[in-house]
Amino acid sequence: MKTFAKTKPYRHRSTLFVATFVWINVVSLNSVFPAIIYSGPQNLSLEGILNTSQALFIDLAGDTAGTWDNLKLSIASGSFGSVGSNDVIPSAEVALASTFISFPLVQKLDFGDPYPSNPIFGSGSKILWQFNPGASLDIGEFKDVTGYAAVQFGTFGGPQYLGWLQLSVENYSSLGDPLPKLTVIDWAYSDVIGERIAIGQIAEPSTFSLFFLGLFIFVIYNLSMRLKPKHRMARIRFHVLLRRIDHASY
């Protein structure tokens, strides 16, 4: 007795080719499409100490061999009051956008704001706040608030990436305990030189990546389903062969 199983012939080479092509595209998405580099929550704090100046250096891009991505923030505290600043020097080449050239105050931005169309960057000290009651000074846009600042890398050389920095300032006008404190919450920047991103914007799955991922899953699923008849045919042939051997033994 002969047993036949009718199955449609399946040529899976083309499907394997498509699956391989899709997989290569999925893997290489980061190199094809611009990406936003996001730090994740950091909450790096710097607290003032009376009659001293404290500094906080942050390697924003993780390039320990270079100096183009180092942010320097400082707090100077004393009986006069306090000053919080972004110091842009050759060893700290990340500048926060300011509003005035003659007296640079770091510009405070809110979540969702567009990147400033004409930001001012430069060397020297950019003031987050300055409180000196003896000199009748109480200036700056970061006074006991949480806000964003526009960022530019590579002020003294290196790739000029653009992005944002979120920071919080507490006790800016305090002359005693607790003294002023600033906290860098997180930051992000585009990996395309000169490309602007919205303030607070972080990396999200792109439409292209979701499309390619869905297509890849579909192709693999389709391949596995179509290969099943072939596996069943192999099992049927195996059983027929066993029956023939069994009959031949009599």
PDB file of C-alpha atoms in Angstrom:
ATOM      1  CA  MET A   1       0.000   0.000   0.000  1.00  0.00           C
ATOM      2  CA  LYS A   2       1.379   3.351  -1.021  1.00  0.00           C
ATOM      3  CA  THR A   3       0.695   6.512   0.885  1.00  0.00           C
ATOM      4  CA  PHE A   4       1.004   9.902  -0.767  1.00  0.00           C
ATOM      5  CA  ALA A   5       0.934  13.342   0.804  1.00  0.00           C
ATOM      6  CA  LYS A   6       0.271  16.189  -1.595  1.00  0.00           C
ATOM      7  CA  THR A   7       2.043  19.392  -0.694  1.00  0.00           C
ATOM      8  CA  LYS A   8       2.740  22.469  -2.758  1.00  0.00           C
ATOM      9  CA  PRO A   9       6.405  22.904  -3.566  1.00  0.00           C
ATOM     10  CA  TYR A  10       7.987  25.669  -1.498  1.00  0.00           C
ATOM     11  CA  ARG A  11      11.089  27.540  -2.442  1.00  0.00           C
ATOM     12  CA  HIS A  12      12.353  29.309   0.646  1.00  0.00           C
ATOM     13  CA  ARG A  13      15.515  30.886  -0.721  1.00  0.00           C
ATOM     14  CA  SER A  14      13.769  34.142  -1.601  1.00  0.00           C
ATOM     15  CA  THR A  15      12.202  34.384   1.855  1.00  0.00           C
ATOM     16  CA  LEU A  16      15.555  33.801   3.504  1.00  0.00           C
ATOM     17  CA  PHE A  17      17.049  36.523   1.328  1.00  0.00           C
ATOM     18  CA  VAL A  18      14.329  38.990   2.311  1.00  0.00           C
ATOM     19  CA  ALA A  19      14.703  38.071   5.996  1.00  0.00           C
ATOM     20  CA  THR A  20      18.447  38.631   5.809  1.00  0.00           C
ATOM     21  CA  PHE A  21      17.975  41.970   4.065  1.00  0.00           C
ATOM     22  CA  VAL A  22      15.441  43.151   6.645  1.00  0.00           C
ATOM     23  CA  TRP A  23      17.650  42.061   9.529  1.00  0.00           C
ATOM     24  CA  ILE A  24      20.622  44.006   8.134  1.00  0.00           C
ATOM     25  CA  ASN A  25      18.429  47.103   7.892  1.00  0.00           C
ATOM     26  CA  VAL A  26      17.173  46.702  11.445  1.00  0.00           C
ATOM     27  CA  VAL A  27      20.708  46.314  12.808  1.00  0.00           C
ATOM     28  CA  SER A  28      22.013  49.307  10.861  1.00  0.00           C
ATOM     29  CA  LEU A  29      19.179  51.717  11.701  1.00  0.00           C
ATOM     30  CA  ASN A  30      21.286  53.706  14.156  1.00  0.00           C
ATOM     31  CA  SER A  31      23.839  54.443  11.462  1.00  0.00           C
ATOM     32  CA  VAL A  32      21.255  55.310   8.791  1.00  0.00           C
ATOM     33  CA  PHE A  33      18.900  57.538  10.761  1.00  0.00           C
ATOM     34  CA  PRO A  34      19.948  60.370  13.087  1.00  0.00           C
ATOM     35  CA  ALA A  35      19.832  59.457  16.756  1.00  0.00           C
ATOM     36  CA  ILE A  36      19.317  61.425  19.935  1.00  0.00           C
ATOM     37  CA  ILE A  37      21.797  60.481  22.630  1.00  0.00           C
ATOM     38  CA  TYR A  38      20.021  60.588  25.993  1.00  0.00           C
ATOM     39  CA  SER A  39      21.849  60.369  29.317  1.00  0.00           C
ATOM     40  CA  GLY A  40      18.996  58.883  31.323  1.00  0.00           C
ATOM     41  CA  PRO A  41      18.335  60.218  34.849  1.00  0.00           C
ATOM     42  CA  GLN A  42      21.626  61.328  36.431  1.00  0.00           C
ATOM     43  CA  ASN A  43      20.854  63.762  39.307  1.00  0.00           C
ATOM     44  CA  LEU A  44      24.457  64.926  39.746  1.00  0.00           C
ATOM     45  CA  SER A  45      24.607  67.539  42.497  1.00  0.00           C
ATOM     46  CA  LEU A  46      26.988  70.309  43.529  1.00  0.00           C
ATOM     47  CA  GLU A  47      26.579  72.090  46.874  1.00  0.00           C
ATOM     48  CA  GLY A  48      28.176  75.317  47.922  1.00  0.00           C
ATOM     49  CA  ILE A  49      30.670  75.471  50.789  1.00  0.00           C
ATOM     50  CA  LEU A  50      31.050  78.779  52.639  1.00  0.00           C
ATOM     51  CA  ASN A  51      33.980  80.936  51.507  1.00  0.00           C
ATOM     52  CA  THR A  52      35.018  78.498  48.773  1.00  0.00           C
ATOM     53  CA  SER A  53      34.398  77.818  45.125  1.00  0.00           C
ATOM     54  CA  GLN A  54      33.199  74.341  44.149  1.00  0.00           C
ATOM     55  CA  ALA A  55      33.271  72.850  40.644  1.00  0.00           C
ATOM     56  CA  LEU A  56      31.501  69.965  38.964  1.00  0.00           C
ATOM     57  CA  PHE A  57      32.856  68.474  35.730  1.00  0.00           C
ATOM     58  CA  ILE A  58      30.580  66.211  33.678  1.00  0.00           C
ATOM     59  CA  ASP A  59      31.755  64.190  30.681  1.00  0.00           C
ATOM     60  CA  LEU A  60      28.517  64.525  28.722  1.00  0.00           C
ATOM     61  CA  ALA A  61      29.424  62.342  25.725  1.00  0.00           C
ATOM     62  CA  GLY A  62      31.605  59.872  27.621  1.00  0.00           C
ATOM     63  CA  ASP A  63      34.699  60.750  25.593  1.00  0.00           C
ATOM     64  CA  THR A  64      37.285  60.440  28.350  1.00  0.00           C
ATOM     65  CA  ALA A  65      40.155  60.964  25.904  1.00  0.00           C
ATOM     66  CA  GLY A  66      38.925  64.397  24.784  1.00  0.00           C
ATOM     67  CA  THR A  67      37.901  67.694  26.315  1.00  0.00           C
ATOM     68  CA  TRP A  68      35.312  68.851  23.783  1.00  0.00           C
ATOM     69  CA  ASP A  69      32.408  67.279  25.728  1.00  0.00           C
ATOM     70  CA  ASN A  70      33.219  68.381  29.294  1.00  0.00           C
ATOM     71  CA  LEU A  71      30.710  70.593  31.070  1.00  0.00           C
ATOM     72  CA  LYS A  72      31.905  72.678  34.019  1.00  0.00           C
ATOM     73  CA  LEU A  73      29.492  74.132  36.557  1.00  0.00           C
ATOM     74  CA  SER A  74      30.573  76.002  39.674  1.00  0.00           C
ATOM     75  CA  ILE A  75      29.243  77.598  42.837  1.00  0.00           C
ATOM     76  CA  ALA A  76      31.087  80.350  44.726  1.00  0.00           C
ATOM     77  CA  SER A  77      29.671  81.052  48.192  1.00  0.00           C
ATOM     78  CA  GLY A  78      30.608  83.542  50.888  1.00  0.00           C
ATOM     79  CA  SER A  79      29.313  86.175  53.246  1.00  0.00           C
ATOM     80  CA  PHE A  80      28.732  88.359  50.166  1.00  0.00           C
ATOM     81  CA  GLY A  81      26.242  85.871  48.702  1.00  0.00           C
ATOM     82  CA  SER A  82      26.671  83.305  45.951  1.00  0.00           C
ATOM     83  CA  VAL A  83      27.220  82.829  42.234  1.00  0.00           C
ATOM     84  CA  GLY A  84      26.339  79.818  40.121  1.00  0.00           C
ATOM     85  CA  SER A  85      27.872  79.631  36.675  1.00  0.00           C
ATOM     86  CA  ASN A  86      28.780  77.613  33.620  1.00  0.00           C
ATOM     87  CA  ASP A  87      32.503  78.166  33.127  1.00  0.00           C
ATOM     88  CA  VAL A  88      33.530  77.748  29.504  1.00  0.00           C
ATOM     89  CA  ILE A  89      37.297  77.270  29.407  1.00  0.00           C
ATOM     90  CA  PRO A  90      39.646  75.123  27.268  1.00  0.00           C
ATOM     91  CA  SER A  91      39.319  72.233  29.726  1.00  0.00           C
ATOM     92  CA  ALA A  92      35.514  72.506  29.767  1.00  0.00           C
ATOM     93  CA  GLU A  93      34.211  72.990  26.280  1.00  0.00           C
ATOM     94  CA  VAL A  94      30.446  72.742  26.670  1.00  0.00           C
ATOM     95  CA  ALA A  95      28.606  76.055  26.656  1.00  0.00           C
ATOM     96  CA  LEU A  96      25.069  76.811  27.781  1.00  0.00           C
ATOM     97  CA  ALA A  97      23.184  79.331  25.659  1.00  0.00           C
ATOM     98  CA  SER A  98      22.993  82.808  27.161  1.00  0.00           C
ATOM     99  CA  THR A  99      20.823  85.827  26.519  1.00  0.00           C
ATOM    100  CA  PHE A 100      23.329  88.703  26.582  1.00  0.00           C
ATOM    101  CA  ILE A 101      26.866  89.002  25.258  1.00  0.00           C
ATOM    102  CA  SER A 102      28.021  91.768  27.645  1.00  0.00           C
ATOM    103  CA  PHE A 103      26.551  90.098  30.737  1.00  0.00           C
ATOM    104  CA  PRO A 104      25.845  86.458  29.819  1.00  0.00           C
ATOM    105  CA  LEU A 105      22.932  85.007  31.738  1.00  0.00           C
ATOM    106  CA  VAL A 106      22.117  81.369  30.996  1.00  0.00           C
ATOM    107  CA  GLN A 107      18.772  81.299  29.212  1.00  0.00           C
ATOM    108  CA  LYS A 108      16.111  79.243  30.983  1.00  0.00           C
ATOM    109  CA  LEU A 109      13.905  77.180  28.689  1.00  0.00           C
ATOM    110  CA  ASP A 110      10.884  74.977  29.265  1.00  0.00           C
ATOM    111  CA  PHE A 111      10.077  71.446  28.155  1.00  0.00           C
ATOM    112  CA  GLY A 112       8.905  71.374  24.557  1.00  0.00           C
ATOM    113  CA  ASP A 113      10.436  74.720  23.584  1.00  0.00           C
ATOM    114  CA  PRO A 114      12.197  74.764  20.223  1.00  0.00           C
ATOM    115  CA  TYR A 115      15.972  75.023  20.270  1.00  0.00           C
ATOM    116  CA  PRO A 116      16.822  78.769  20.276  1.00  0.00           C
ATOM    117  CA  SER A 117      17.062  80.170  16.757  1.00  0.00           C
ATOM    118  CA  ASN A 118      19.940  82.527  17.614  1.00  0.00           C
ATOM    119  CA  PRO A 119      21.650  81.174  20.736  1.00  0.00           C
ATOM    120  CA  ILE A 120      24.669  83.002  22.146  1.00  0.00           C
ATOM    121  CA  PHE A 121      27.681  80.888  23.053  1.00  0.00           C
ATOM    122  CA  GLY A 122      31.175  81.898  24.042  1.00  0.00           C
ATOM    123  CA  SER A 123      33.982  81.581  26.547  1.00  0.00           C
ATOM    124  CA  GLY A 124      34.109  82.883  30.092  1.00  0.00           C
ATOM    125  CA  SER A 125      31.475  82.486  32.800  1.00  0.00           C
ATOM    126  CA  LYS A 126      27.785  82.292  32.031  1.00  0.00           C
ATOM    127  CA  ILE A 127      25.685  83.150  35.060  1.00  0.00           C
ATOM    128  CA  LEU A 128      22.967  80.813  36.309  1.00  0.00           C
ATOM    129  CA  TRP A 129      22.331  83.139  39.239  1.00  0.00           C
ATOM    130  CA  GLN A 130      24.154  85.828  41.197  1.00  0.00           C
ATOM    131  CA  PHE A 131      22.999  86.980  44.617  1.00  0.00           C
ATOM    132  CA  ASN A 132      24.892  89.762  46.381  1.00  0.00           C
ATOM    133  CA  PRO A 133      22.635  91.860  48.653  1.00  0.00           C
ATOM    134  CA  GLY A 134      25.491  94.231  49.530  1.00  0.00           C
ATOM    135  CA  ALA A 135      25.842  95.170  45.883  1.00  0.00           C
ATOM    136  CA  SER A 136      22.081  95.013  45.252  1.00  0.00           C
ATOM    137  CA  LEU A 137      22.548  92.106  42.843  1.00  0.00           C
ATOM    138  CA  ASP A 138      19.869  89.487  42.406  1.00  0.00           C
ATOM    139  CA  ILE A 139      20.039  88.321  38.818  1.00  0.00           C
ATOM    140  CA  GLY A 140      19.860  85.195  36.714  1.00  0.00           C
ATOM    141  CA  GLU A 141      17.118  82.978  35.331  1.00  0.00           C
ATOM    142  CA  PHE A 142      17.903  79.960  37.517  1.00  0.00           C
ATOM    143  CA  LYS A 143      16.789  81.034  40.988  1.00  0.00           C
ATOM    144  CA  ASP A 144      15.203  78.170  42.967  1.00  0.00           C
ATOM    145  CA  VAL A 145      13.740  76.636  39.817  1.00  0.00           C
ATOM    146  CA  THR A 146      14.012  73.559  37.640  1.00  0.00           C
ATOM    147  CA  GLY A 147      14.520  74.315  33.976  1.00  0.00           C
ATOM    148  CA  TYR A 148      16.374  73.572  30.780  1.00  0.00           C
ATOM    149  CA  ALA A 149      19.292  75.192  29.006  1.00  0.00           C
ATOM    150  CA  ALA A 150      20.354  74.846  25.387  1.00  0.00           C
ATOM    151  CA  VAL A 151      23.756  73.185  25.001  1.00  0.00           C
ATOM    152  CA  GLN A 152      26.559  73.356  22.466  1.00  0.00           C
ATOM    153  CA  PHE A 153      29.537  70.995  22.501  1.00  0.00           C
ATOM    154  CA  GLY A 154      33.005  71.750  21.146  1.00  0.00           C
ATOM    155  CA  THR A 155      33.255  75.448  21.966  1.00  0.00           C
ATOM    156  CA  PHE A 156      37.054  75.296  21.596  1.00  0.00           C
ATOM    157  CA  GLY A 157      37.142  72.559  18.947  1.00  0.00           C
ATOM    158  CA  GLY A 158      35.648  69.153  18.329  1.00  0.00           C
ATOM    159  CA  PRO A 159      32.207  68.234  16.983  1.00  0.00           C
ATOM    160  CA  GLN A 160      29.628  70.907  17.686  1.00  0.00           C
ATOM    161  CA  TYR A 161      26.680  68.795  18.758  1.00  0.00           C
ATOM    162  CA  LEU A 162      23.563  70.599  19.968  1.00  0.00           C
ATOM    163  CA  GLY A 163      21.191  69.544  22.711  1.00  0.00           C
ATOM    164  CA  TRP A 164      19.725  70.416  26.076  1.00  0.00           C
ATOM    165  CA  LEU A 165      20.515  70.129  29.782  1.00  0.00           C
ATOM    166  CA  GLN A 166      17.966  69.958  32.600  1.00  0.00           C
ATOM    167  CA  LEU A 167      19.027  71.314  35.975  1.00  0.00           C
ATOM    168  CA  SER A 168      17.586  72.376  39.289  1.00  0.00           C
ATOM    169  CA  VAL A 169      18.746  75.155  41.648  1.00  0.00           C
ATOM    170  CA  GLU A 170      17.899  75.314  45.356  1.00  0.00           C
ATOM    171  CA  ASN A 171      18.635  77.864  48.116  1.00  0.00           C
ATOM    172  CA  TYR A 172      20.277  80.301  45.691  1.00  0.00           C
ATOM    173  CA  SER A 173      19.928  83.270  48.114  1.00  0.00           C
ATOM    174  CA  SER A 174      21.004  81.435  51.268  1.00  0.00           C
ATOM    175  CA  LEU A 175      23.938  82.888  53.231  1.00  0.00           C
ATOM    176  CA  GLY A 176      24.123  79.965  55.657  1.00  0.00           C
ATOM    177  CA  ASP A 177      23.106  76.373  56.075  1.00  0.00           C
ATOM    178  CA  PRO A 178      21.767  75.071  53.726  1.00  0.00           C
ATOM    179  CA  LEU A 179      23.880  76.764  51.067  1.00  0.00           C
ATOM    180  CA  PRO A 180      23.003  76.920  47.365  1.00  0.00           C
ATOM    181  CA  LYS A 181      22.806  73.627  45.508  1.00  0.00           C
ATOM    182  CA  LEU A 182      22.464  72.813  41.826  1.00  0.00           C
ATOM    183  CA  THR A 183      21.598  69.424  40.350  1.00  0.00           C
ATOM    184  CA  VAL A 184      22.052  68.267  36.769  1.00  0.00           C
ATOM    185  CA  ILE A 185      19.057  66.006  36.197  1.00  0.00           C
ATOM    186  CA  ASP A 186      19.679  64.743  32.648  1.00  0.00           C
ATOM    187  CA  TRP A 187      20.699  65.837  29.158  1.00  0.00           C
ATOM    188  CA  ALA A 188      20.445  64.870  25.486  1.00  0.00           C
ATOM    189  CA  TYR A 189      21.946  65.844  22.135  1.00  0.00           C
ATOM    190  CA  SER A 190      21.733  64.919  18.460  1.00  0.00           C
ATOM    191  CA  ASP A 191      24.561  62.843  17.012  1.00  0.00           C
ATOM    192  CA  VAL A 192      24.393  64.933  13.829  1.00  0.00           C
ATOM    193  CA  ILE A 193      26.639  67.999  13.983  1.00  0.00           C
ATOM    194  CA  GLY A 194      24.618  71.203  13.955  1.00  0.00           C
ATOM    195  CA  GLU A 195      21.204  69.481  14.136  1.00  0.00           C
ATOM    196  CA  ARG A 196      18.785  71.073  16.609  1.00  0.00           C
ATOM    197  CA  ILE A 197      16.413  69.113  18.776  1.00  0.00           C
ATOM    198  CA  ALA A 198      13.475  70.299  20.845  1.00  0.00           C
ATOM    199  CA  ILE A 199      14.107  71.036  24.498  1.00  0.00           C
ATOM    200  CA  GLY A 200      13.439  67.892  26.537  1.00  0.00           C
ATOM    201  CA  GLN A 201      13.288  65.665  23.454  1.00  0.00           C
ATOM    202  CA  ILE A 202      14.721  62.184  23.941  1.00  0.00           C
ATOM    203  CA  ALA A 203      15.257  59.199  21.664  1.00  0.00           C
ATOM    204  CA  GLU A 204      12.081  57.399  20.596  1.00  0.00           C
ATOM    205  CA  PRO A 205      11.538  54.362  18.330  1.00  0.00           C
ATOM    206  CA  SER A 206      11.312  55.726  14.803  1.00  0.00           C
ATOM    207  CA  THR A 207       8.567  54.824  12.349  1.00  0.00           C
ATOM    208  CA  PHE A 208      11.186  53.190  10.167  1.00  0.00           C
ATOM    209  CA  SER A 209      12.553  50.993  12.939  1.00  0.00           C
ATOM    210  CA  LEU A 210       9.069  49.806  13.925  1.00  0.00           C
ATOM    211  CA  PHE A 211       8.248  49.082  10.279  1.00  0.00           C
ATOM    212  CA  PHE A 212      11.397  47.050   9.694  1.00  0.00           C
ATOM    213  CA  LEU A 213      11.006  45.179  12.956  1.00  0.00           C
ATOM    214  CA  GLY A 214       7.404  44.272  12.145  1.00  0.00           C
ATOM    215  CA  LEU A 215       8.359  43.205   8.635  1.00  0.00           C
ATOM    216  CA  PHE A 216      11.182  41.048   9.967  1.00  0.00           C
ATOM    217  CA  ILE A 217       8.861  39.285  12.435  1.00  0.00           C
ATOM    218  CA  PHE A 218       6.296  38.738   9.663  1.00  0.00           C
ATOM    219  CA  VAL A 219       8.885  37.228   7.300  1.00  0.00           C
ATOM    220  CA  ILE A 220      10.289  34.888   9.945  1.00  0.00           C
ATOM    221  CA  TYR A 221       6.796  33.772  10.970  1.00  0.00           C
ATOM    222  CA  ASN A 222       5.813  33.224   7.349  1.00  0.00           C
ATOM    223  CA  LEU A 223       8.967  31.223   6.752  1.00  0.00           C
ATOM    224  CA  SER A 224       8.366  28.984   9.745  1.00  0.00           C
ATOM    225  CA  MET A 225       4.755  28.307   8.730  1.00  0.00           C
ATOM    226  CA  ARG A 226       5.663  27.422   5.160  1.00  0.00           C
ATOM    227  CA  LEU A 227       8.419  25.092   6.206  1.00  0.00           C
ATOM    228  CA  LYS A 228       6.002  22.989   8.240  1.00  0.00           C
ATOM    229  CA  PRO A 229       4.543  21.073   5.216  1.00  0.00           C
ATOM    230  CA  LYS A 230       8.040  20.098   4.194  1.00  0.00           C
ATOM    231  CA  HIS A 231       8.729  18.726   7.668  1.00  0.00           C
ATOM    232  CA  ARG A 232       5.428  16.800   7.599  1.00  0.00           C
ATOM    233  CA  MET A 233       6.310  15.322   4.171  1.00  0.00           C
ATOM    234  CA  ALA A 234       9.642  14.131   5.536  1.00  0.00           C
ATOM    235  CA  ARG A 235       7.908  12.408   8.439  1.00  0.00           C
ATOM    236  CA  ILE A 236       5.370  10.709   6.083  1.00  0.00           C
ATOM    237  CA  ARG A 237       8.140   9.427   3.832  1.00  0.00           C
ATOM    238  CA  PHE A 238       9.961   8.068   6.841  1.00  0.00           C
ATOM    239  CA  HIS A 239       6.896   6.118   7.971  1.00  0.00           C
ATOM    240  CA  VAL A 240       6.299   4.731   4.431  1.00  0.00           C
ATOM    241  CA  LEU A 241       9.904   3.567   4.317  1.00  0.00           C
ATOM    242  CA  LEU A 242       9.471   1.783   7.655  1.00  0.00           C
ATOM    243  CA  ARG A 243       6.352  -0.011   6.326  1.00  0.00           C
ATOM    244  CA  ARG A 244       8.195  -1.162   3.222  1.00  0.00           C
ATOM    245  CA  ILE A 245      11.025  -2.540   5.338  1.00  0.00           C
ATOM    246  CA  ASP A 246       8.505  -4.254   7.570  1.00  0.00           C
ATOM    247  CA  HIS A 247       6.700  -5.915   4.593  1.00  0.00           C
ATOM    248  CA  ALA A 248       9.994  -6.987   3.041  1.00  0.00           C
ATOM    249  CA  SER A 249      10.963  -8.841   6.203  1.00  0.00           C
ATOM    250  CA  TYR A 250       8.128 -11.351   5.778  1.00  0.00           C
TER     251      TYR A 250
END
